[in-house]
PDB file of C-alpha atoms and ligand atoms in Angstrom:
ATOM      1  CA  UNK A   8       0.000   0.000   0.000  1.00 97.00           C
ATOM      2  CA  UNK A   9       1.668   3.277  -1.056  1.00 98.00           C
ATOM      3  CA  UNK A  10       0.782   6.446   0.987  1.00 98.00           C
ATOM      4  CA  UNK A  11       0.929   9.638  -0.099  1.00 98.00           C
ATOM      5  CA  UNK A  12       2.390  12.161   3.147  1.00 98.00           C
ATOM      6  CA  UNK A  13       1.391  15.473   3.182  1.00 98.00           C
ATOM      7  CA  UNK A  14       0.546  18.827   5.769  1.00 98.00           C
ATOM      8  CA  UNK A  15       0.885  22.150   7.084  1.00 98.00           C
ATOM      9  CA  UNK A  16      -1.131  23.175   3.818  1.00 97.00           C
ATOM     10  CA  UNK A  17      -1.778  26.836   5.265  1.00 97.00           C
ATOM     11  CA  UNK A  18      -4.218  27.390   2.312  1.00 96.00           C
ATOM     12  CA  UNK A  19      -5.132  30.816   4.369  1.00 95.00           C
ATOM     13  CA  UNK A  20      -1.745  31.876   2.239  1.00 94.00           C
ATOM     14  CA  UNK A  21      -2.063  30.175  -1.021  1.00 89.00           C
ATOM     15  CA  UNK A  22      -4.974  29.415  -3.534  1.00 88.00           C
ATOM     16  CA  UNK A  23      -5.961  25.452  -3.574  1.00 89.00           C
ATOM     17  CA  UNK A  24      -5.335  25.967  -7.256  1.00 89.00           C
ATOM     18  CA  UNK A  25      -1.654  26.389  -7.125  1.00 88.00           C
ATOM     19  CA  UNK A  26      -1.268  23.184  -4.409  1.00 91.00           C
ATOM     20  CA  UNK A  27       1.707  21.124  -5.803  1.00 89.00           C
ATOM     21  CA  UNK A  28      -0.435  17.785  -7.361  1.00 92.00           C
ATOM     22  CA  UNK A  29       0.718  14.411  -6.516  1.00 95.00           C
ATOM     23  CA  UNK A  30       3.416  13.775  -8.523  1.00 96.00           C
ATOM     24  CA  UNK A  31       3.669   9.424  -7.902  1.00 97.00           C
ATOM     25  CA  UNK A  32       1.397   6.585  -7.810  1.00 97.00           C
ATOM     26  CA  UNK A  33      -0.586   6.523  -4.769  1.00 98.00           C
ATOM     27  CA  UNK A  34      -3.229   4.266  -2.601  1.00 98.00           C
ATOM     28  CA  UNK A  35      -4.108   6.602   0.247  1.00 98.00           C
ATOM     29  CA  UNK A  36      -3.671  10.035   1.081  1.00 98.00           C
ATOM     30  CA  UNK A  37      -2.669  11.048   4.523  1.00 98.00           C
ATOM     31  CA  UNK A  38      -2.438  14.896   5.898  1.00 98.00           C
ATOM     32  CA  UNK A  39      -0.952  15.741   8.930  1.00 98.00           C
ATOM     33  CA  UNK A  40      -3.290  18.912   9.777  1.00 98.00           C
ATOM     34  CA  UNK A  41      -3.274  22.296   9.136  1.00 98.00           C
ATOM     35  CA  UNK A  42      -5.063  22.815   6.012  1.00 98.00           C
ATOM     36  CA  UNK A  43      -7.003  25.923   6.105  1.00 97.00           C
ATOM     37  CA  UNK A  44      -6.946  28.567   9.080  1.00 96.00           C
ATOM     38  CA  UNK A  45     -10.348  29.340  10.113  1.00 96.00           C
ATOM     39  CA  UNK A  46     -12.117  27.391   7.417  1.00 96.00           C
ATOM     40  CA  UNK A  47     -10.770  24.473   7.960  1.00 97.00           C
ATOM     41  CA  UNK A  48     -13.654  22.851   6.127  1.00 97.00           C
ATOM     42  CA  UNK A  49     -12.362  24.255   2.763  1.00 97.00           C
ATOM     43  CA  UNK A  50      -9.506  22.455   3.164  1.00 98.00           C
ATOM     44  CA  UNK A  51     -10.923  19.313   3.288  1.00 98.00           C
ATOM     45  CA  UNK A  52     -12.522  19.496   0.424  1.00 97.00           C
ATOM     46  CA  UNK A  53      -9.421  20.912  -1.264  1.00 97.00           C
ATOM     47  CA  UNK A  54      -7.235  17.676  -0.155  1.00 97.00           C
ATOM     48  CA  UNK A  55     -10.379  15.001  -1.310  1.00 97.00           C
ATOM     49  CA  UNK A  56      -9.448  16.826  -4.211  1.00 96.00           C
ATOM     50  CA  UNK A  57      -6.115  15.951  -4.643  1.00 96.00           C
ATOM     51  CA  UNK A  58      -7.074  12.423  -2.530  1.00 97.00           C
ATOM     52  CA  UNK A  59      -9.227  12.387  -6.350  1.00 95.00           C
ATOM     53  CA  UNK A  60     -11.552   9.268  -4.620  1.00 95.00           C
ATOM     54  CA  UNK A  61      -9.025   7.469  -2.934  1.00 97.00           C
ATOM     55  CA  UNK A  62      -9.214   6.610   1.101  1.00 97.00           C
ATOM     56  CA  UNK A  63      -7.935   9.978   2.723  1.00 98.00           C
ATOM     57  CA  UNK A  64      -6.750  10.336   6.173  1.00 98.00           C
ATOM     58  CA  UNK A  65      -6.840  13.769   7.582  1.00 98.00           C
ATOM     59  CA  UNK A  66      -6.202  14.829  11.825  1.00 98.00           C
ATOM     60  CA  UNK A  67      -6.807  18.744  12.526  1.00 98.00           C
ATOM     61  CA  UNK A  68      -3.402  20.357  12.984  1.00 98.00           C
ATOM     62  CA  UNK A  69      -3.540  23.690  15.910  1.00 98.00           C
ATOM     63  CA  UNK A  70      -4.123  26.160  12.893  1.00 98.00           C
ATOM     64  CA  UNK A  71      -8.062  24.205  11.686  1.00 98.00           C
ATOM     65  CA  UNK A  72      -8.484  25.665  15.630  1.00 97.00           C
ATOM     66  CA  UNK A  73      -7.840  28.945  14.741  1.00 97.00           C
ATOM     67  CA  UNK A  74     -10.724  31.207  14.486  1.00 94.00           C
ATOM     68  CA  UNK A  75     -11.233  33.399  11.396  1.00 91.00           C
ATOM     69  CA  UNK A  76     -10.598  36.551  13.592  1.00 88.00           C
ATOM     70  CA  UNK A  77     -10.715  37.704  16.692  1.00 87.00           C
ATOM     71  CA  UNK A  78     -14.616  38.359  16.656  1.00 90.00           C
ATOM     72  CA  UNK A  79     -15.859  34.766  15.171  1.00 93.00           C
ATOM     73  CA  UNK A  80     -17.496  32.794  17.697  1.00 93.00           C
ATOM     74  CA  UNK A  81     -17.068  29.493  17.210  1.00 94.00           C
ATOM     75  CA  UNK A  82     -15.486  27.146  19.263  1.00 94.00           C
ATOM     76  CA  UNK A  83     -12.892  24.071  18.963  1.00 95.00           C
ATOM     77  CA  UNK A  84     -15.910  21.997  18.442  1.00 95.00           C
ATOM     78  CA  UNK A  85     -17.152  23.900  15.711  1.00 96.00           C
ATOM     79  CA  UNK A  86     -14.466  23.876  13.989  1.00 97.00           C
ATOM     80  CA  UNK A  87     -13.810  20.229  14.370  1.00 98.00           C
ATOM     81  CA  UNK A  88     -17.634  19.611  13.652  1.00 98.00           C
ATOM     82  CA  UNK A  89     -17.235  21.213  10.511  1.00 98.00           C
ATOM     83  CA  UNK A  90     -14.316  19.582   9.359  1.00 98.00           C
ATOM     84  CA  UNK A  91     -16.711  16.030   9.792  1.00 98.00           C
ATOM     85  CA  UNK A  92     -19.437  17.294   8.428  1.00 98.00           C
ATOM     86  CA  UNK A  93     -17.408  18.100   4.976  1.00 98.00           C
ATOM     87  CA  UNK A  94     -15.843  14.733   4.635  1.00 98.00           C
ATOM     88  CA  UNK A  95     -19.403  13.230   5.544  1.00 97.00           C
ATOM     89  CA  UNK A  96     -21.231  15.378   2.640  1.00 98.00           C
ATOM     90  CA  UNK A  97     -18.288  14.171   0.496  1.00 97.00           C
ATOM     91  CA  UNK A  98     -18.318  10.656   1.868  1.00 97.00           C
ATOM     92  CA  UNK A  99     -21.979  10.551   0.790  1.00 96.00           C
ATOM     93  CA  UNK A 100     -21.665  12.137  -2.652  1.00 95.00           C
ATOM     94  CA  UNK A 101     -18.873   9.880  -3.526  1.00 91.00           C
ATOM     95  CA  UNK A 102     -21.503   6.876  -1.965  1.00 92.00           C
ATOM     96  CA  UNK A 103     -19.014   5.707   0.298  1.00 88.00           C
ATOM     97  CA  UNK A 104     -16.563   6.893   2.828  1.00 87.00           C
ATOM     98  CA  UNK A 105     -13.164   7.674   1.376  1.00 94.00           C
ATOM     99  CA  UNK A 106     -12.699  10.451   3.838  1.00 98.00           C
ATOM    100  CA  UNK A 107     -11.345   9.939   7.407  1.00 98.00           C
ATOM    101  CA  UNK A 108     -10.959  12.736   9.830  1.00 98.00           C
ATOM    102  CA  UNK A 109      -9.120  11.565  12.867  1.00 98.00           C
ATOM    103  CA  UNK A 110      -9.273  13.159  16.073  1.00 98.00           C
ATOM    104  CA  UNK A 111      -8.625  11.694  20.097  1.00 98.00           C
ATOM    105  CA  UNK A 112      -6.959   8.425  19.133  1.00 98.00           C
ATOM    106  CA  UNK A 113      -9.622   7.752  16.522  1.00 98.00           C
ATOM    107  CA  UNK A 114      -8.489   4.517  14.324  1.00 97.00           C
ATOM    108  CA  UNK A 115     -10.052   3.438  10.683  1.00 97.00           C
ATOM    109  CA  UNK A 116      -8.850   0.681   8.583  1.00 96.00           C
ATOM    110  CA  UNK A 117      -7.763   0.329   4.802  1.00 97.00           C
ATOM    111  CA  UNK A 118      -6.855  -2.783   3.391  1.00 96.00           C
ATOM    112  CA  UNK A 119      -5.194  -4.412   6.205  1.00 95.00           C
ATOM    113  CA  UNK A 120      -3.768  -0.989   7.547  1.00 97.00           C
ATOM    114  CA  UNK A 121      -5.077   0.632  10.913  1.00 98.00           C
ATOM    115  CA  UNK A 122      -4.519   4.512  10.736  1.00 98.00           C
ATOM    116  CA  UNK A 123      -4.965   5.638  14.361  1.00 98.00           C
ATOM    117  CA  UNK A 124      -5.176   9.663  14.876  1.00 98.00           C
ATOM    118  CA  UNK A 125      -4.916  13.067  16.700  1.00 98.00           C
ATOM    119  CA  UNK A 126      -3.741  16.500  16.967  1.00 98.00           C
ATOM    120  CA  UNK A 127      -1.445  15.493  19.690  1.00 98.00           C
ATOM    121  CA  UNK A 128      -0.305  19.111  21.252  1.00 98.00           C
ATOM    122  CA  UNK A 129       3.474  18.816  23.150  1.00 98.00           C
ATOM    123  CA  UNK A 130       3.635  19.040  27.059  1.00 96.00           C
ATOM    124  CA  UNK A 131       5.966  21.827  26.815  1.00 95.00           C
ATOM    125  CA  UNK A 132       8.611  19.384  28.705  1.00 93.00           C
ATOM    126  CA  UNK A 133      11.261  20.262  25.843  1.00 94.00           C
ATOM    127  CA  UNK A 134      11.206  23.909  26.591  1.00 92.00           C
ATOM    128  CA  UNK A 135      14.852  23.475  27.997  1.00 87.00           C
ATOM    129  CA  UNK A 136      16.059  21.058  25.932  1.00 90.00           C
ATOM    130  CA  UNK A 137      17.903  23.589  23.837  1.00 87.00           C
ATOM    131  CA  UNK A 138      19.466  25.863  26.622  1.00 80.00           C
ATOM    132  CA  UNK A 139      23.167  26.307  26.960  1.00 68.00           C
ATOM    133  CA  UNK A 140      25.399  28.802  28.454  1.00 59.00           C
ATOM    134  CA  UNK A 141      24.606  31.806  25.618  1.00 60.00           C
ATOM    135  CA  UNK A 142      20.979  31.598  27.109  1.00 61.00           C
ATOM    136  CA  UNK A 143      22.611  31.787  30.773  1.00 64.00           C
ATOM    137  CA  UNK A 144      24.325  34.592  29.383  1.00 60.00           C
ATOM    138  CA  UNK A 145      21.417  36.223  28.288  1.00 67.00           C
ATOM    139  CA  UNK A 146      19.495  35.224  32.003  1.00 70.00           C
ATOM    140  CA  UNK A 147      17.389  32.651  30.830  1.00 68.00           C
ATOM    141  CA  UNK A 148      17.186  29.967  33.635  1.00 66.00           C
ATOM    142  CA  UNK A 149      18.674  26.555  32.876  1.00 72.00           C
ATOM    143  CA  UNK A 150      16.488  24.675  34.877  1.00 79.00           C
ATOM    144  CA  UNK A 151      13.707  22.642  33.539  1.00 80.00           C
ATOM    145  CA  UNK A 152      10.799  23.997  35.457  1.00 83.00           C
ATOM    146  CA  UNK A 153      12.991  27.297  35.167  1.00 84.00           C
ATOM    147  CA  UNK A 154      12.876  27.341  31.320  1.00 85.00           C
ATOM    148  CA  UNK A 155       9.101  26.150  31.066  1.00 89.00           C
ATOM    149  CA  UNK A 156       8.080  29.384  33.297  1.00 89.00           C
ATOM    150  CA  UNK A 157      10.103  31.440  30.840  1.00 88.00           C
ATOM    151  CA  UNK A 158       8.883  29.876  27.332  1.00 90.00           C
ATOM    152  CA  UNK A 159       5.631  30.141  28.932  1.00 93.00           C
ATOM    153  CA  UNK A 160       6.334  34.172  29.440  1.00 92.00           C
ATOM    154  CA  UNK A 161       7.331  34.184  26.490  1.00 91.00           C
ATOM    155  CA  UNK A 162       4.472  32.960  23.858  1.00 93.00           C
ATOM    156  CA  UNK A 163       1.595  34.421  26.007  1.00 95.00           C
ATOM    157  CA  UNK A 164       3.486  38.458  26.562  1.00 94.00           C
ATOM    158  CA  UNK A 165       1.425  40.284  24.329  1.00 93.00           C
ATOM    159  CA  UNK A 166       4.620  42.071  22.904  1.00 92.00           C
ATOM    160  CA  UNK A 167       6.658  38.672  21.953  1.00 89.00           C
ATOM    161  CA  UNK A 168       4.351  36.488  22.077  1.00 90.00           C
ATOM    162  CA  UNK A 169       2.585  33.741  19.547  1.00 91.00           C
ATOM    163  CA  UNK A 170      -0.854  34.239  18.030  1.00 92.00           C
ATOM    164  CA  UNK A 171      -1.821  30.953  18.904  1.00 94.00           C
ATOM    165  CA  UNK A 172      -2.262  32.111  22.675  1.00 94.00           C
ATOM    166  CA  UNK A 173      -3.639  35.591  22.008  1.00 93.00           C
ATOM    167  CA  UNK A 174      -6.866  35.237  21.178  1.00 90.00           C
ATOM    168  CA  UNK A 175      -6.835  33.678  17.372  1.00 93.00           C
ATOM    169  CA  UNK A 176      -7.485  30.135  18.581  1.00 94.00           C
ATOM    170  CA  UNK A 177     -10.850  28.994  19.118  1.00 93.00           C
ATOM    171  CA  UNK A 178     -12.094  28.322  22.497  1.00 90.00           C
ATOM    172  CA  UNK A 179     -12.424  25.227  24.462  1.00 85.00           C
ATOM    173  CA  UNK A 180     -15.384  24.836  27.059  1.00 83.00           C
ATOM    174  CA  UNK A 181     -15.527  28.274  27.368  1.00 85.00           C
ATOM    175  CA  UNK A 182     -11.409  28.765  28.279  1.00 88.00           C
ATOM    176  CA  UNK A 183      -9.186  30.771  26.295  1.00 89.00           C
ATOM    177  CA  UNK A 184      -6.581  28.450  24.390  1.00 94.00           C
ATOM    178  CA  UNK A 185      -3.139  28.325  26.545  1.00 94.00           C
ATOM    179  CA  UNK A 186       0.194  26.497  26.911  1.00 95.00           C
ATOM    180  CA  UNK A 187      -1.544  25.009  29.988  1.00 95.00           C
ATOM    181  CA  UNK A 188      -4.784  24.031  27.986  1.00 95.00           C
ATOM    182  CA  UNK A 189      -2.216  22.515  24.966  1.00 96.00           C
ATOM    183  CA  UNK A 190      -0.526  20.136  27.713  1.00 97.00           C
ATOM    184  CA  UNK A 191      -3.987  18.932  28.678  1.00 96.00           C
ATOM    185  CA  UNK A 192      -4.841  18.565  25.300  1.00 97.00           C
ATOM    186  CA  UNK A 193      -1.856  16.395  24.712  1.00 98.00           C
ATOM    187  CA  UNK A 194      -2.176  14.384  27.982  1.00 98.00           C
ATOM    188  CA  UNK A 195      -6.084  13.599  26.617  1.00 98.00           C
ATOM    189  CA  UNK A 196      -4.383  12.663  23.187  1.00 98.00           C
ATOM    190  CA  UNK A 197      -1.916  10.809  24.322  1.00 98.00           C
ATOM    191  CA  UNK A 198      -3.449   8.766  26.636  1.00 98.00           C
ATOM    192  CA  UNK A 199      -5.974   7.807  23.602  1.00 98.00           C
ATOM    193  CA  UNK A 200      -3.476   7.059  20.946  1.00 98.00           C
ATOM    194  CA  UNK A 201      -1.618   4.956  23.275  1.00 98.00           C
ATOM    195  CA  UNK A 202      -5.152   2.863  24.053  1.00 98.00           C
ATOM    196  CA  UNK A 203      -5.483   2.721  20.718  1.00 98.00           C
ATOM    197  CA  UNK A 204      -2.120   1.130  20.318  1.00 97.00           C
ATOM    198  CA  UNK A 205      -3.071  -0.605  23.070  1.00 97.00           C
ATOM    199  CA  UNK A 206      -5.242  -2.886  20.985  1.00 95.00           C
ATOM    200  CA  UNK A 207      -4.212  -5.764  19.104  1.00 90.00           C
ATOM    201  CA  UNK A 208      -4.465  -5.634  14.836  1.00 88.00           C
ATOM    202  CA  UNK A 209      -3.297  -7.645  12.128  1.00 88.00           C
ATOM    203  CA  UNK A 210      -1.208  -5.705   9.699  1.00 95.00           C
ATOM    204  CA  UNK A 211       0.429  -2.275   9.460  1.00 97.00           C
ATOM    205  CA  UNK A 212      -0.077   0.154  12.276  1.00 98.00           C
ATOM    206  CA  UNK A 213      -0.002   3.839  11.415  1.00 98.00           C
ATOM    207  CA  UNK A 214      -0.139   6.891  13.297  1.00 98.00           C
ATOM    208  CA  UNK A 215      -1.186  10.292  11.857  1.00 98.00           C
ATOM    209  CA  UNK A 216      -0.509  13.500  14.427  1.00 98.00           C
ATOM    210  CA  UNK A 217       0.174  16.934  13.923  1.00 98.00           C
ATOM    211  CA  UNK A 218       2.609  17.377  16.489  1.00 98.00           C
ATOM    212  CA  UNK A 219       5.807  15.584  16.470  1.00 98.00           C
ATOM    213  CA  UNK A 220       6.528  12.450  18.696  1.00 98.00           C
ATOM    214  CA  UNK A 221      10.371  12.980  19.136  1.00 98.00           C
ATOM    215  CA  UNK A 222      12.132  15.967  19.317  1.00 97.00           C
ATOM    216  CA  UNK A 223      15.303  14.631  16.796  1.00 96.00           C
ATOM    217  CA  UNK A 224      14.218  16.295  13.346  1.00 96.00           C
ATOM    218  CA  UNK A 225      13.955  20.148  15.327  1.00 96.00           C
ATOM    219  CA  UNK A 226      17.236  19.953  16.917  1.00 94.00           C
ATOM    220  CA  UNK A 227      18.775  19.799  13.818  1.00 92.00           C
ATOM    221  CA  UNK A 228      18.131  23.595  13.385  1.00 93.00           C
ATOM    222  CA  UNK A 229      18.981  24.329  16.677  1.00 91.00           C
ATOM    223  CA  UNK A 230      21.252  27.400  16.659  1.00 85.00           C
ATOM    224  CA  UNK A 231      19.084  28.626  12.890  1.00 90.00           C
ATOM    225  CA  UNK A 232      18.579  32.382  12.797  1.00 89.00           C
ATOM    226  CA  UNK A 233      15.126  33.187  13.243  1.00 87.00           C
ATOM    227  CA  UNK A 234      14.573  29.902  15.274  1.00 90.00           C
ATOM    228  CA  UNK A 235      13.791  30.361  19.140  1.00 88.00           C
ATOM    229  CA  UNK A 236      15.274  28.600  21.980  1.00 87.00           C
ATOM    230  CA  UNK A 237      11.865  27.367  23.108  1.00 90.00           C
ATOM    231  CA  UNK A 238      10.995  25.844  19.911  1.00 93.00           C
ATOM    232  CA  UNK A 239      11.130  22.032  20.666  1.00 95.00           C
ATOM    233  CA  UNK A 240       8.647  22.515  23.394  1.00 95.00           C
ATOM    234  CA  UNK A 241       5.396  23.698  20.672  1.00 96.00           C
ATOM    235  CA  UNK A 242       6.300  21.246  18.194  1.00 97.00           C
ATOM    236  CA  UNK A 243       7.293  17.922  19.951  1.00 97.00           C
ATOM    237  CA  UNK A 244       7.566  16.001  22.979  1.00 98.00           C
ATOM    238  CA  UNK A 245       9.176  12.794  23.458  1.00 98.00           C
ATOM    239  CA  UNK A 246       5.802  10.432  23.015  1.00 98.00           C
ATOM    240  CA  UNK A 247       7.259   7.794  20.946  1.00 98.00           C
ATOM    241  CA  UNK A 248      10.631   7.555  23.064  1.00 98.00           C
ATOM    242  CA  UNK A 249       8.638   6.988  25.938  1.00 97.00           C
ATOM    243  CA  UNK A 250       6.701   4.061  24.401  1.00 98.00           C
ATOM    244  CA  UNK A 251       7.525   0.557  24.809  1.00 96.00           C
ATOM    245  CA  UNK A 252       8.680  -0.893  21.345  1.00 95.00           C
ATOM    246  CA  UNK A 253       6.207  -3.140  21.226  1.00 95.00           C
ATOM    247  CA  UNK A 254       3.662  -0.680  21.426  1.00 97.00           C
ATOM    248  CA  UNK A 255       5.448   1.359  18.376  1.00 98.00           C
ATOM    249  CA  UNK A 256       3.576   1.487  15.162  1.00 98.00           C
ATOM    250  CA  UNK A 257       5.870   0.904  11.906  1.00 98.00           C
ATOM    251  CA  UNK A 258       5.203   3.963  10.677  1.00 98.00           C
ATOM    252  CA  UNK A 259       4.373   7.414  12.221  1.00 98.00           C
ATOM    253  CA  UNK A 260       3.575  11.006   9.956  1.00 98.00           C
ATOM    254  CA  UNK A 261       3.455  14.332  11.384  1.00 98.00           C
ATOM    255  CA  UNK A 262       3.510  17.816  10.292  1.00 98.00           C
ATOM    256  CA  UNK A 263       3.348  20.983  12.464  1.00 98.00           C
ATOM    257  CA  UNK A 264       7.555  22.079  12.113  1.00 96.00           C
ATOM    258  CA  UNK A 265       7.737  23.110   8.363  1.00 95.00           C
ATOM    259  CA  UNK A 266      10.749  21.018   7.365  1.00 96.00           C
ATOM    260  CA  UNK A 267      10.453  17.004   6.167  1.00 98.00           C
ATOM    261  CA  UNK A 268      12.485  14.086   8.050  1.00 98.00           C
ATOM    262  CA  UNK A 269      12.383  11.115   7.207  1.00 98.00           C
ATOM    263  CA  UNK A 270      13.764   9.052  10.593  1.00 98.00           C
ATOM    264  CA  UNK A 271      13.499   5.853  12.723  1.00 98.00           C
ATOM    265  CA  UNK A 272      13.407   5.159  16.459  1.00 97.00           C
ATOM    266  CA  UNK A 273      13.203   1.586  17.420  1.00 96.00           C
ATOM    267  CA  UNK A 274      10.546  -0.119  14.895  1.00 97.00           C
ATOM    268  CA  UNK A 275       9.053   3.285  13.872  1.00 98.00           C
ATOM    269  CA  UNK A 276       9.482   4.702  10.695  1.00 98.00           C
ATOM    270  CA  UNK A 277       9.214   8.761  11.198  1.00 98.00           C
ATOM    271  CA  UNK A 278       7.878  10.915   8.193  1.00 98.00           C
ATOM    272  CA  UNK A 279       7.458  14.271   7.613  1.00 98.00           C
ATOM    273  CA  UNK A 280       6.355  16.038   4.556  1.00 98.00           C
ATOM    274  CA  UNK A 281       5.110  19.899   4.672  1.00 98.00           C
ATOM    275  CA  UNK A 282       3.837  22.045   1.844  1.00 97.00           C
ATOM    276  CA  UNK A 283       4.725  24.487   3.068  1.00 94.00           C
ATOM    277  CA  UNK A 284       8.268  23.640   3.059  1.00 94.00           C
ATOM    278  CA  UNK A 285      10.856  24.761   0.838  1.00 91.00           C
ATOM    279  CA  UNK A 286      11.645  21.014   0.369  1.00 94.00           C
ATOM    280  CA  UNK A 287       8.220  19.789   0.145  1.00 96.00           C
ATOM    281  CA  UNK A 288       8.405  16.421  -2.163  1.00 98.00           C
ATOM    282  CA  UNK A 289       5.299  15.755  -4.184  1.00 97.00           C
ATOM    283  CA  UNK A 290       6.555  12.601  -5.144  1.00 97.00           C
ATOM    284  CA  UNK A 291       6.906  11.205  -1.405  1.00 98.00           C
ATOM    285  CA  UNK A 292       5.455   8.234  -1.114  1.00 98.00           C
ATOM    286  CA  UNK A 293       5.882   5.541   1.995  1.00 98.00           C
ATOM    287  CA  UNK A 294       4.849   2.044   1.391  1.00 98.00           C
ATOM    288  CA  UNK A 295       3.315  -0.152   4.032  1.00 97.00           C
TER     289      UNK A 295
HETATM  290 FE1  FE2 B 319       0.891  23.456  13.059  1.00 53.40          FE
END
């Protein structure tokens, strides 16, 4: 089975009509999240359209959360409730169900594959995984709990710090989106995916996620101008490190950081493959 690896679309930025087609043979589509800020809906349809009828796997990256400004009042649900209601209109166009979207440790099978699924988040444990004596310098603490308090200050000062916790994300149960809510969100998601894992099933075990499961492909731009000390903490954590091998899947794709890898920890094959990457492949393809 040969699976096409996209994400990190951002079709906010670009016109559908000037997405990069498929450019190799494929079986199944599978997109790592963020397709469309604030109509995230739009963008599935836009990747069914590259999927062009086959079985499509899609989880909601942080940006199908965001709102579509400040003033829009929907909520995380609504946004996720849209995103299923498009594949199911699709799904029942088409007369049967080639669209997946896969939130909370979700699973669906194709073939003999089980794609299990979620947005994942990060637990903002890597927030001093970078830190060295320049940030010392500089009077950053180099303790963990030290550095988490500081990345923390960081994203959520209105002067430095990241849309994504001032105000543009959507709501959840009537709280204002946070690095505290994100390492709930992953503790939920985490403790799903691994249940799901949990499970026995015959064949090839795949895991979709938006955030990374290993913080290896970031550290290689460690150092990069432009690229902030706190970085590995809001795209990664160390999930699939911290798994026993047997509960490993053979393959694992994520998006979120907006360079490709293409890595292996114990059994698990790691993949990566962004659009919105300068090296974004068209003609990746990862057979199960
Ligand atoms: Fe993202």
């Amino acid at each position: 089975m040969r699976l096409f690896v996209l994400s990190d679309l951002h079709l906010e930025k670009h016109s559908p009509a000037k997405l990069p087609l498929p450019a190799a043979e494929f079986d199944v589509l599978v997109c790592a999240g963020d397709l469309w800020e604030g109509e995230p809906e739009l963008g599935v349809r836009a990747v069914a359209a590259l999927a062009d009828g086959r079985p499509t796997i899609i989880v909601p990256g942080n940006h199908d959360r965001y709102r579509k400004g400040r003033s829009d009042p929907r909520t995380a649900a609504d946004l996720l409730h849209a995103m299923k209601s498009e594949a199911q209109r699709l799904n029942e166009r088409a007369g049967f169900q080639p669209i997946s979207i896969l939130h909370s440790g979700q699973a669906t099978s194709v073939g003999a594959a089980t794609f299990v699924g979620g947005t994942l988040w990060t637990d903002w444990s890597l927030a001093g995984r970078w830190l060295d004596g320049n940030l010392a310098a500089r009077g950053l603490p180099l303790t963990p709990e030290g550095a988490l308090e500081a990345a923390i200050a960081h994203v959520t000062d209105p002067e430095t710090g990241s849309r994504e916790y001032l105000g543009d994300m959507a709501p959840e149960n009537g709280r204002p989106w946070s690095p505290h809510e994100a390492m709930a969100a992953h503790r939920r998601d985490r403790g799903l995916i691994r249940a799901a894992l949990e499970r026995p099933r015959p064949g090839p075990l795949v895991v979709v996620t938006h955030h990374m499961p290993l913080p290896g492909p970031v550290d290689a731009y460690q150092g990069r101008e432009g690229v902030p000390w706190w970085i590995p903490a809001f795209y990664c954590s160390t999930f699939l490190e911290e798994l026993p091998d047997g509960l490993r899947p053979d393959l694992w794709i994520s998006g979120h950081f907006h360079a490709p890898h293409d890595v292996s920890w114990g059994r698990t094959r790691c993949v990566a493959n962004p659009v919105a990457a300068a090296a974004f492949d068209p003609s990746f393809v990862v057979e199960i």
